[in-house]
XYZ file of C-alpha atoms in Angstrom:
616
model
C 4.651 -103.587 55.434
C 7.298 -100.777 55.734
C 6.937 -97.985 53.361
C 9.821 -97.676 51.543
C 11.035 -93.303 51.402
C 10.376 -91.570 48.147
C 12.882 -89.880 46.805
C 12.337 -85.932 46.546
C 14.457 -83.715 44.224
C 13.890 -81.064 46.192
C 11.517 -79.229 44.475
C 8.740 -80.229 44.918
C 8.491 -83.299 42.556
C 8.236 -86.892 43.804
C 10.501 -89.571 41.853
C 8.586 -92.818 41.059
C 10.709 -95.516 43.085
C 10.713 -99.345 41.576
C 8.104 -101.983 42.240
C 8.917 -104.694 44.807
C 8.233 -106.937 42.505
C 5.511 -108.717 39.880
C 2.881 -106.297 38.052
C 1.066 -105.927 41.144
C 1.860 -103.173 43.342
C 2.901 -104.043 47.096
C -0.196 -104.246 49.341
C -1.035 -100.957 50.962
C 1.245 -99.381 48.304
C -0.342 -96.296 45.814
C -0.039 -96.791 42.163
C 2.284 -94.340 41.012
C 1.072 -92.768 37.742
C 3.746 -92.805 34.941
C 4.326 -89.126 34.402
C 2.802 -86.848 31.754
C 4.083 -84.534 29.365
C 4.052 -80.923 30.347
C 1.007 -79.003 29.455
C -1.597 -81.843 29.059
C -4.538 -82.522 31.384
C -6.824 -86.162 31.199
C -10.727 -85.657 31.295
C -13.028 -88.105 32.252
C -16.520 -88.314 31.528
C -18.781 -87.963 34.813
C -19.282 -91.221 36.329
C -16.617 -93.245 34.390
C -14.664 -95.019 36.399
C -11.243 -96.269 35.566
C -10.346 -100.024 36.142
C -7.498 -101.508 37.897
C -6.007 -103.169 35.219
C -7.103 -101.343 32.130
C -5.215 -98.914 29.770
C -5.645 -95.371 30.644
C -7.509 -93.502 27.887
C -5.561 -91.298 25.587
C -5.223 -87.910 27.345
C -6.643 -85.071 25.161
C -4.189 -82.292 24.977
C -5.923 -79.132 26.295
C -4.046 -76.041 25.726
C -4.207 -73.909 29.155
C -3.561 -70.209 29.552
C -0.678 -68.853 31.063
C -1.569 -67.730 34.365
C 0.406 -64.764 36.282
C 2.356 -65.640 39.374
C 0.533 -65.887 42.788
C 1.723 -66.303 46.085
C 1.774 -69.707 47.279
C -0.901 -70.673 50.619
C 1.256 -73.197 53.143
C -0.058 -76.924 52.429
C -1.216 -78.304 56.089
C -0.805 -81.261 57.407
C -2.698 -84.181 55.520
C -4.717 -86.873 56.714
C -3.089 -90.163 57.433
C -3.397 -92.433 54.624
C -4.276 -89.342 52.325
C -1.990 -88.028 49.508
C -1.861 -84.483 49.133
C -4.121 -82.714 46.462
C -3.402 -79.559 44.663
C -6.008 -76.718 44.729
C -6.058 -74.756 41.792
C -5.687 -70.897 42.449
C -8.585 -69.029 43.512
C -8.268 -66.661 41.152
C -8.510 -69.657 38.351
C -12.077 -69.181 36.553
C -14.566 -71.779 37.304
C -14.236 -75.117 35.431
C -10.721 -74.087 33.800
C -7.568 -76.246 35.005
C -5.032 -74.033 36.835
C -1.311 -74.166 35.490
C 1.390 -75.583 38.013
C 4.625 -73.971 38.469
C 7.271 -75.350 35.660
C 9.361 -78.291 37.247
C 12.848 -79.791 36.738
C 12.733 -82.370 34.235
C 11.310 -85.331 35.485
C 13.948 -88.202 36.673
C 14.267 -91.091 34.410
C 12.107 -94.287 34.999
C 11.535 -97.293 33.371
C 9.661 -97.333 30.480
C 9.070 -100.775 30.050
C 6.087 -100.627 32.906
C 3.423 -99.915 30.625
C 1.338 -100.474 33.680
C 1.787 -98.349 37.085
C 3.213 -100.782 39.679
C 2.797 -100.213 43.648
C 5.860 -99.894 45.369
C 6.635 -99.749 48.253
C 8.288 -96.553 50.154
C 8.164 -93.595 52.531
C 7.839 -89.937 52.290
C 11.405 -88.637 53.828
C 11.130 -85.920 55.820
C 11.290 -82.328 54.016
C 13.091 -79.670 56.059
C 11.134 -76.949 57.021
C 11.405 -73.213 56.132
C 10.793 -70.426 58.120
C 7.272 -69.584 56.212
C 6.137 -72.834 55.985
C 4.416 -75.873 57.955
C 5.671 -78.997 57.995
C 3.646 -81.289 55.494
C 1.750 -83.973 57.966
C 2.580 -87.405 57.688
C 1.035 -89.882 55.343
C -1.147 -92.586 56.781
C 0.316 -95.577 57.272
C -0.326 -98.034 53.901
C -0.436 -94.861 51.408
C 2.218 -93.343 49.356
C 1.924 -89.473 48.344
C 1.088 -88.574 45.161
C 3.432 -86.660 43.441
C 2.934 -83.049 41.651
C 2.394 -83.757 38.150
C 5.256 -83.186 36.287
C 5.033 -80.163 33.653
C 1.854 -79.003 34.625
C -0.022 -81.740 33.795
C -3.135 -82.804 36.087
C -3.321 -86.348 37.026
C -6.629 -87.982 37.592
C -7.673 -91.447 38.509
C -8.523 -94.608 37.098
C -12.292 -94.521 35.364
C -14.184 -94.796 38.794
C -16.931 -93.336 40.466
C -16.351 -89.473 40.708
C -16.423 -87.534 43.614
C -20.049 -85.439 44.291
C -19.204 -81.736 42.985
C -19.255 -78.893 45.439
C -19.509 -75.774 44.264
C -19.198 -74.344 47.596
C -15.335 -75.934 48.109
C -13.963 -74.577 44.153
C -10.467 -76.203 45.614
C -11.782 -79.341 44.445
C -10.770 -81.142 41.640
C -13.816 -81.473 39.227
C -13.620 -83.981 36.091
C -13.951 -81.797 32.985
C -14.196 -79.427 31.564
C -12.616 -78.508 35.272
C -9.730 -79.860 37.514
C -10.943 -83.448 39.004
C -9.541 -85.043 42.116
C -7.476 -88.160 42.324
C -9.094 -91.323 43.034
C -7.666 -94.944 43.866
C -8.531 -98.157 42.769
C -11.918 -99.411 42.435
C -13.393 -99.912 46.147
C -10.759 -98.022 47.428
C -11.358 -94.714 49.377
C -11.422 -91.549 47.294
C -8.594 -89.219 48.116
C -9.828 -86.403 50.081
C -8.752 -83.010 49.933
C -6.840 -81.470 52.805
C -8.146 -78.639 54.492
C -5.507 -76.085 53.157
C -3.710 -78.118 50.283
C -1.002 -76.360 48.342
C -1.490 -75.007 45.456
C 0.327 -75.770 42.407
C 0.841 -72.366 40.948
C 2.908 -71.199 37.021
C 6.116 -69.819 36.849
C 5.788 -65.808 37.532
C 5.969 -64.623 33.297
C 9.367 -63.252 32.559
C 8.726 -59.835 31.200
C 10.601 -59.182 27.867
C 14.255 -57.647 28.689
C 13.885 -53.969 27.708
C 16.918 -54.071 25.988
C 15.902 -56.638 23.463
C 15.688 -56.602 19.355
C 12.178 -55.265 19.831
C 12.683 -52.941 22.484
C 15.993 -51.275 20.411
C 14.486 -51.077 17.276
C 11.490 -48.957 18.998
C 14.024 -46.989 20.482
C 15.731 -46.332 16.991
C 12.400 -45.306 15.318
C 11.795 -42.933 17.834
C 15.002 -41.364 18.216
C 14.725 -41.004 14.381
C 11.047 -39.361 14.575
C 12.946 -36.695 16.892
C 15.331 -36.023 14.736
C 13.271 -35.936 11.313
C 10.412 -33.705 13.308
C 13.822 -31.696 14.309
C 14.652 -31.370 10.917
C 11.586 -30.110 9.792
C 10.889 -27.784 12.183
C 14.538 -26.139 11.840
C 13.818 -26.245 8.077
C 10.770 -25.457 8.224
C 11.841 -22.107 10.869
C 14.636 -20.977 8.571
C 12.595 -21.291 5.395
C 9.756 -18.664 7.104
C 13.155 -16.746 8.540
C 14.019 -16.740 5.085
C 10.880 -16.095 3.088
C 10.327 -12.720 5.174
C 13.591 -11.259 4.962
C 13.490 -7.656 3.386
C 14.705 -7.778 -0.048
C 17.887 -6.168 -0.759
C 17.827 -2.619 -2.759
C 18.629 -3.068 -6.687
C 21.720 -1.477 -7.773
C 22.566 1.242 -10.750
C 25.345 0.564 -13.031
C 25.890 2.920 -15.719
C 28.237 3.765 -18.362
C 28.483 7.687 -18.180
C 31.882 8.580 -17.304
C 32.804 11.357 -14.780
C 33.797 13.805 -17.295
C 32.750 14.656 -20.635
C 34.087 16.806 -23.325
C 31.411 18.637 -25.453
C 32.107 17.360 -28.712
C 32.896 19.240 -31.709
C 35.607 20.929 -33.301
C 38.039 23.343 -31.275
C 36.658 26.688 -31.439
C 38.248 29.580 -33.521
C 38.976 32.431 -31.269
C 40.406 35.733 -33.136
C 43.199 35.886 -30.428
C 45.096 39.705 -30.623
C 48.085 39.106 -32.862
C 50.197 41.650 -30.061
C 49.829 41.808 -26.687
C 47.912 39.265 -24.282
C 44.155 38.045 -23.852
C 42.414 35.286 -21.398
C 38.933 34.408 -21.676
C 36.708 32.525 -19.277
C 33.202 32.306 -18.470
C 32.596 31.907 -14.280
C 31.014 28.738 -13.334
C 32.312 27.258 -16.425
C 36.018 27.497 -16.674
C 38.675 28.175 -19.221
C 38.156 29.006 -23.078
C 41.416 30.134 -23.478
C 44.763 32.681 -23.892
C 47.176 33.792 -26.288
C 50.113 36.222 -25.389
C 53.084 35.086 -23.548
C 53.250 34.842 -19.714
C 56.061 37.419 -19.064
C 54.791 39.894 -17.127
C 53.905 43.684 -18.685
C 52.687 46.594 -17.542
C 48.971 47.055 -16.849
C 48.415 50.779 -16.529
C 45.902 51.768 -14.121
C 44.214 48.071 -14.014
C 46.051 48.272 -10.687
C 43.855 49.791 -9.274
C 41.354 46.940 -9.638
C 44.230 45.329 -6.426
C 43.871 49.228 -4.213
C 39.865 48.651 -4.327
C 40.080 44.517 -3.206
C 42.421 45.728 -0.539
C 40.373 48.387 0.908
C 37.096 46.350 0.423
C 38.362 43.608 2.414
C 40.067 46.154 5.247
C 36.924 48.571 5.170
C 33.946 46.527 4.185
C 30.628 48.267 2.577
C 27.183 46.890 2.365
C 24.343 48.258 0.442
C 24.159 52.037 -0.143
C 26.858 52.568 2.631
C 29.271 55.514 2.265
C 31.624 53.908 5.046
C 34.004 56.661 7.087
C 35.456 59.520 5.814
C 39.060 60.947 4.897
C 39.734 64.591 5.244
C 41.643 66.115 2.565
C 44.816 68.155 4.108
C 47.481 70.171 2.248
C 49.863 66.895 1.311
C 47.024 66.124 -0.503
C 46.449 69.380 -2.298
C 50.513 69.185 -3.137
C 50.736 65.718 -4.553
C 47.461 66.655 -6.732
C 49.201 69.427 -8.066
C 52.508 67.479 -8.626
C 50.610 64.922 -10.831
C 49.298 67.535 -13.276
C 52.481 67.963 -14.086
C 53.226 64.786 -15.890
C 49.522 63.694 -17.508
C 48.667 61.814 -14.859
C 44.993 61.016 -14.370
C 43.546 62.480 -11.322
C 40.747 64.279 -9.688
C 40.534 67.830 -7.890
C 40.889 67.907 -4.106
C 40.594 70.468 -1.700
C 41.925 71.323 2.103
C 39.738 70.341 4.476
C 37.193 68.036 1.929
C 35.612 65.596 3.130
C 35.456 62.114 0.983
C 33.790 59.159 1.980
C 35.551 55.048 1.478
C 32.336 54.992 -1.230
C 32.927 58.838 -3.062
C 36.841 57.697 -3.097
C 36.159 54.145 -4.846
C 34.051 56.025 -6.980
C 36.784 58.494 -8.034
C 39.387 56.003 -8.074
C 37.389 53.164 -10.936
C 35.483 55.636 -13.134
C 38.014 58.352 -13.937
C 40.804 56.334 -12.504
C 42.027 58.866 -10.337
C 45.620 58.594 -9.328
C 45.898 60.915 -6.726
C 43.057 59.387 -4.487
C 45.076 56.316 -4.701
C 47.648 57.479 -2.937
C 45.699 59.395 -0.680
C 43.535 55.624 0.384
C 47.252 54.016 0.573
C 47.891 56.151 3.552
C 43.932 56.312 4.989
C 44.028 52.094 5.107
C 47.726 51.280 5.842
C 49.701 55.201 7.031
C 51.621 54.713 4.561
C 52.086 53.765 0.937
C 55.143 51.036 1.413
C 53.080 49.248 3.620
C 50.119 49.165 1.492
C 51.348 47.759 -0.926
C 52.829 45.278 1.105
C 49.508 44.519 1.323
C 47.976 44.190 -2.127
C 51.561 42.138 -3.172
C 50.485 39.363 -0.095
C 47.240 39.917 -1.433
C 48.120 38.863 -5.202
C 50.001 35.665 -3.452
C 46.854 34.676 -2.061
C 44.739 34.251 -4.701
C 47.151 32.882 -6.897
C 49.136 35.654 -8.902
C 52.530 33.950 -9.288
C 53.119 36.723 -12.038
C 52.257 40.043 -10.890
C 54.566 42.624 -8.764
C 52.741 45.781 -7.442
C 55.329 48.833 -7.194
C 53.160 52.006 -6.637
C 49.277 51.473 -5.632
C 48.248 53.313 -9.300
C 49.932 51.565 -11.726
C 51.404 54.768 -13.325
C 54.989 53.411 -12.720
C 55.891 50.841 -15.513
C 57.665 48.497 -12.845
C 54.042 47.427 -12.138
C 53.109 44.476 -13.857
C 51.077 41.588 -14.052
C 49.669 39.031 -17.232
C 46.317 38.687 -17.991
C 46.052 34.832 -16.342
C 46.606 36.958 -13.284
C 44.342 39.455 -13.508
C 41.690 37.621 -14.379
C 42.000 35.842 -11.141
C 41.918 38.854 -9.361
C 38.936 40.352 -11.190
C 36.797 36.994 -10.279
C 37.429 37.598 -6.512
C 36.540 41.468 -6.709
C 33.452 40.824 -8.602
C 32.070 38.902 -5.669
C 31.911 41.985 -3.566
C 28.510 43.351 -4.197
C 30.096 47.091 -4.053
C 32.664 46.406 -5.892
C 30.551 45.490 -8.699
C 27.886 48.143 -8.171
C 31.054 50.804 -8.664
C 32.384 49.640 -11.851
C 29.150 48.662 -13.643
C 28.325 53.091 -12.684
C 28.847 54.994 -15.973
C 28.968 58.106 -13.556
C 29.221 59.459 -10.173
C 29.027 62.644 -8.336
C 32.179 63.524 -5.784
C 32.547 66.538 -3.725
C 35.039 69.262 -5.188
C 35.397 67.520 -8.534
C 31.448 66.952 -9.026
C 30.687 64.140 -11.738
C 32.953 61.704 -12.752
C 32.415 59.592 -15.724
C 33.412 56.346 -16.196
C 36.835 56.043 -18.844
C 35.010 51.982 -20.006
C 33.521 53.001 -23.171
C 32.594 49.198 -23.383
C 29.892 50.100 -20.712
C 26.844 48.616 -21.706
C 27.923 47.061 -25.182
C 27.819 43.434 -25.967
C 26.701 42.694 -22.223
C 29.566 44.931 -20.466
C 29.330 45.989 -17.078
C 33.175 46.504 -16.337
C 36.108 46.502 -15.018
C 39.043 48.668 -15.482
C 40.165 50.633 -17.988
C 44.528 51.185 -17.967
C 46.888 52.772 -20.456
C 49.894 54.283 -20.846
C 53.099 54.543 -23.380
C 54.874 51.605 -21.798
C 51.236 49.393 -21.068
C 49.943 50.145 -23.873
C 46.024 50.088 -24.398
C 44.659 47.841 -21.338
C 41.017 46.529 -20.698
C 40.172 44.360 -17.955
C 36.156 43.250 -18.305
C 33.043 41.430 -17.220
C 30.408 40.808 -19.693
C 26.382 39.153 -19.262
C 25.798 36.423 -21.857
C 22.510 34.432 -21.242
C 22.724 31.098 -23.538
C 19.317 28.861 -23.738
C 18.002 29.329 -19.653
C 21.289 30.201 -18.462
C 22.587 33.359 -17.474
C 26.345 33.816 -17.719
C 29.408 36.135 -16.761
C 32.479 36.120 -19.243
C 35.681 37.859 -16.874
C 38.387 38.874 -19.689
C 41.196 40.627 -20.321
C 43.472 42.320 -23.438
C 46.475 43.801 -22.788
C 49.635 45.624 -24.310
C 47.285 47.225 -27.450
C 49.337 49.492 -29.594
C 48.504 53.142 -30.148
C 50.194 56.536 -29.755
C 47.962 57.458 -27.389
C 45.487 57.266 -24.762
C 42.158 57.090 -26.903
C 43.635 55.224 -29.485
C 45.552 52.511 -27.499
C 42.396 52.076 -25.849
C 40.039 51.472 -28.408
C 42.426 48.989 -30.131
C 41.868 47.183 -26.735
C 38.058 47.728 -27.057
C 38.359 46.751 -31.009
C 39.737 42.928 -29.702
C 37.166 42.531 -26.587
C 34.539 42.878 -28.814
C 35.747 40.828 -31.328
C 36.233 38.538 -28.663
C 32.942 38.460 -27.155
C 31.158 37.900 -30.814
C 33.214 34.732 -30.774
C 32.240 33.715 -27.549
C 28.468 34.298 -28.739
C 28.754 32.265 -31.227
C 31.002 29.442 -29.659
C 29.089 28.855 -26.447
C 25.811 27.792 -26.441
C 23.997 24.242 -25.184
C 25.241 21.270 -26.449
C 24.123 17.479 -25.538
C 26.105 16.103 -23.063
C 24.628 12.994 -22.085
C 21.710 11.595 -25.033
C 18.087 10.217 -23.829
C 18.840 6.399 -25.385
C 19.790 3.905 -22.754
C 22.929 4.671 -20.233
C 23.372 1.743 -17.919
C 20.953 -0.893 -15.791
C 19.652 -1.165 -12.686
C 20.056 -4.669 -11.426
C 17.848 -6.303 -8.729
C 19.303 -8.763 -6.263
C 18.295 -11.986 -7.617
C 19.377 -11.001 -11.223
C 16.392 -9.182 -12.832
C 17.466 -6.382 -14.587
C 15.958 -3.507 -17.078
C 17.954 -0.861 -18.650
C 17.861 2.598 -17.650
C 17.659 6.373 -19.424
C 17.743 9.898 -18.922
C 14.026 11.388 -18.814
C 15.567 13.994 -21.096
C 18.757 14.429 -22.599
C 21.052 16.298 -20.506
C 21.788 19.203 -22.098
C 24.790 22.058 -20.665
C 26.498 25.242 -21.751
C 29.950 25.302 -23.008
C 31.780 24.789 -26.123
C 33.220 22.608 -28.033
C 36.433 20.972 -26.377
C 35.146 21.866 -22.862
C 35.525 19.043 -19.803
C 32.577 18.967 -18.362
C 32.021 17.287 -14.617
C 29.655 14.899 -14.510
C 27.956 13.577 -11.516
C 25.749 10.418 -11.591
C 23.931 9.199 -8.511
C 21.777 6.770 -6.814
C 18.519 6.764 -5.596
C 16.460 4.334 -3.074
C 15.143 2.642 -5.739
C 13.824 -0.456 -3.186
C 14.258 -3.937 -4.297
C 11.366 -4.346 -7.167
C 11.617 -1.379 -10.131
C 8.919 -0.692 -11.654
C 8.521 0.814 -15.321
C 9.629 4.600 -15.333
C 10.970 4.836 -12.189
C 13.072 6.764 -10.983
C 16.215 5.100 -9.815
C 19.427 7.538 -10.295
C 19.802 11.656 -11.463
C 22.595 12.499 -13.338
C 23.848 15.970 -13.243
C 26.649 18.336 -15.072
C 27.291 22.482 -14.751
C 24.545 22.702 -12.724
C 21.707 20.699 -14.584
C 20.284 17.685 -13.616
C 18.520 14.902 -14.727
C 16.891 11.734 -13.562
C 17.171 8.178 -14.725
C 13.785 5.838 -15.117
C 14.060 2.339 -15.670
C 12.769 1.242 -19.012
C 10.907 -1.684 -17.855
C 9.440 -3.461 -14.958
C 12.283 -6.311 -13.097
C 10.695 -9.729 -12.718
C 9.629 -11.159 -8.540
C 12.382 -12.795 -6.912
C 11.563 -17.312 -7.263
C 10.599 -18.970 -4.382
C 13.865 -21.042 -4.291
C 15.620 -17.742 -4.434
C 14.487 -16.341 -1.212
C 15.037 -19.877 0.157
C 18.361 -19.793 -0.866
C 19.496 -16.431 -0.575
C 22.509 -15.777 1.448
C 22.528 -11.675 1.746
């Protein structure tokens, strides 16, 4: 009988075709099993054969592992009359059912056969491809046997079962491995071709890398970067931060930069005629009385003559500096000036005098003639030496004086006391200068020993200046005195002017009579006062807010009198950012004294979340 063709879907799944008709399948026709659901295999117990007619046994579902993808072997030809058997993969374990590739779904067929039926058809030819043999044809009278559908591993009828060869594994074996197909009782088994094909699973699809899973991994580790990121950046700029040097602490304190001594204004018995000025070098003003017109001074101009020729001709130590010969004009002008009262010394022609033996006889006996005669020595003449003390006298600040004659015998010469004293400051800073004046005598050639006219000389601390007098001057005195107050030694520069009296003598001693009253004030008046008390003054503040207040070791203590502005300098020293208790963190200092500032107490350690969150 003509096989009918079984239809193929192509890949590689047989379609069951109908029964010719009856229950009883065609003769020489296969019984087509009725196909199984995916995934389930039918054991049979060794040596149970199934009968023609009877119900198949209930398959027992048998889970099978997914098996990885292997390459297919090329099926060869089969014998005739033989249906093709799948091999299971030789990499399958022994006596565990290999998986077959997934398949299309199955093509309908009619489920009202509960019983296979033979039908008759023939295998159409497959086309080949270029890696494969051509399947061989069936033999006449048998149908091929389809690849189970799903997976699934169709065995036999209950029937004798094939002897087991361990040496050919492609074999199907009844459970608990793969058995072969068999036909109908006293049929011929189905024998295995020599290189069947091998039913093989579907390759496993590997999980997209960009699923749920896959991005959520991704996430969490991007966000482990970041958070270990974070903490090491934190964690760096903490140490940064918790290493930094500490910033120094800082003084604030409430002592102003001047201070007046307090107390009452002192009484000073001021001349009631006349002029006076009073101030004590180093310290400044204590004060004046007179009016500022100018007067005449007397012979206090000479004080100007000596500056001059000090500054032209300097003399150092026990110098004598170069000499002046004395010459006839000089012996005239000498004997001129006896005429009139004039204060002078004897000269001779031909005498030598020294720049010392001339400043000698021109401050102790106030010699007018030798005044003129070191007008012409410095300058050739006496106009232009006193062009030179008047620019002198506008240099150091002597708005009110107006030199005329380099004695100060003319009355046209005048000056205020203000002025002088200024003058008398400068002079006194030229060791010689003071060295001459402070001499109560001195020996000259021709005239011999000189004594000094400044009766004052050694009273009440004197050691100077210039004495000056005549009838339109008056009784003149200008003066340096020593006063030492507590550790201090001091110079008072002073000066009374215009004191009445008929003469000479008398005119001055009134002058004496006020400097002395003068200086007993001053004796009284200055002294050391408390400028700045030993009780707390200010604070010294550390950076992250500690603080501890801050006072003088001692009170500072200067010399002055009441009223007087004192200068007062406070400053800082590197007191580093922790104080400690008594140390010393500033100095404050006034007329020369100074005096440091310790901290009271201890300042407290920076906190931890300060130094974390510091910013300078």
């Amino acid at each position: 009988m003509t096989q009918a063709a079984e239809p193929n879907d192509g890949a590689g799944q047989e379609t069951p075709v109908p029964p010719e008709g009856g229950d009883r399948p065609a003769a020489g026709s296969a019984r087509v099993p009725a196909p199984r659901p995916a995934g389930i295999t039918v054991n049979f117990s060794p040596g149970q054969q199934a009968a023609p007619d009877q119900p198949e046994p209930q398959p027992q579902p048998q889970r099978q592992p997914q098996q990885h993808h292997q390459p297919q072997t090329q099926p060869s030809a089969a014998a005739p009359g033989r249906a093709s058997v799948p091999v299971p993969p030789a990499s399958a374990a022994p006596g565990r059912a290999s998986v077959p590739a997934p398949q299309p779904p199955a093509p309908p067929y009619d489920a009202s056969a509960r019983h296979p039926q033979t039908v008759p058809f023939t295998v159409p030819e497959q086309p080949q491809r270029p890696s494969q043999q051509p399947p061989a044809a069936s033999q006449p009278g048998r149908a091929a046997v389809p690849a189970p559908p799903g997976g699934s591993t169709y065995q036999s009828a209950p029937g004798p079962q094939p002897h087991q060869d361990d040496r050919h594994p492609q074999a199907y074996q009844s459970a608990p491995g793969p058995q072969r197909y068999q036909s109908a009782p006293g049929a011929q088994a189905y024998q295995g071709a020599p290189t069947p094909k091998t039913y093989q699973s579907a390759p496993a699809v590997p999980e997209r890398s960009g699923g749920p899973r896959a991005a959520g991994k991704r996430r969490a580790a991007v966000l482990l970067v970041v958070v270990f990121f974070l903490i090491a950046l934190v964690g760096a700029g903490a140490a940064a931060q918790l290493t930094r040097d500490l910033p120094d602490a800082t003084l604030a304190t409430d002592i102003a930069a001047t201070i007046k001594i307090p107390g009452g204004t002192p009484k000073i018995p001021w001349p009631s005629t006349g002029s006076a000025e009073l101030m004590i070098e180093g310290m400044g003003r204590i004060g004046g009385s007179g009016g500022k017109a100018a007067e005449p001074i007397g012979s206090v101009a000479k004080v100007m003559t000596a500056y001059v020729i000090l500054k032209s001709h300097p003399l150092t130590g026990d110098e004598e500096g170069p000499s002046m010969t004395v010459d006839a004009a000089d012996v005239a002008d000498y004997n001129q000036r006896t005429l009139t009262g004039q204060s002078q010394v004897r000269v001779a022609v031909g005498e030598e005098l020294t720049e010392r033996d001339a400043l000698e006889a021109l401050m102790l006996p106030s010699a007018n003639n030798v005044a003129h005669m070191l007008a012409e020595w410095d300058a050739g003449d006496v106009d232009g030496f006193l062009a030179k003390m008047n620019q002198t006298a506008d240099e150091l600040g002597m708005t009110a004086t107006e030199y005329t004659d380099p004695s100060g015998f003319l009355p046209t010469t005048t000056s205020t006391a203000a002025d002088q004293v200024k003058l008398a400051r400068a002079a006194l800073k030229i060791d010689v200068f003071a060295e001459i004046v402070e001499l109560p005598s001195a020996e000259i050639p021709v005239e011999g020993t000189v004594k000094n006219y400044n009766d004052l000389l050694g009273v009440d601390g004197v050691f100077g200046i210039k004495t000056g007098s005549t009838t339109q001057a008056g009784g003149n005195l200008l003066f340096a005195a020593r006063l030492k107050v507590a550790s201090r030694d001091l110079v008072i520069v002073g000066a009374v002017f215009n004191q009445p009296g008929a003469h000479t003598p008398e005119q001055l001693a009134a002058a004496n009579r006020v400097v002395r009253k003068l200086l007993a004030a001053v004796r009284k008046t200055v002294k050391e006062y408390t400028l700045v008390a030993a009780k707390p003054v200010g604070t010294v503040r550390t950076a992250w807010g500690a603080s501890a207040s801050v006072t003088p070791a001692s009170a500072l203590k200067v010399v002055g009198w009441p009223g007087l502005a004192v200068p007062v300098k406070t400053t800082t020293t590197q007191p580093g950012p922790l104080i400690t208790a008594g140390q010393q963190v500033g100095e404050v200092q006034a007329a020369g004294v100074r005096v440091p500032l310790r901290a009271d107490t201890a300042t407290s350690e920076p906190s931890l979340w300060w130094k974390l969150t510091r910013r300078s």
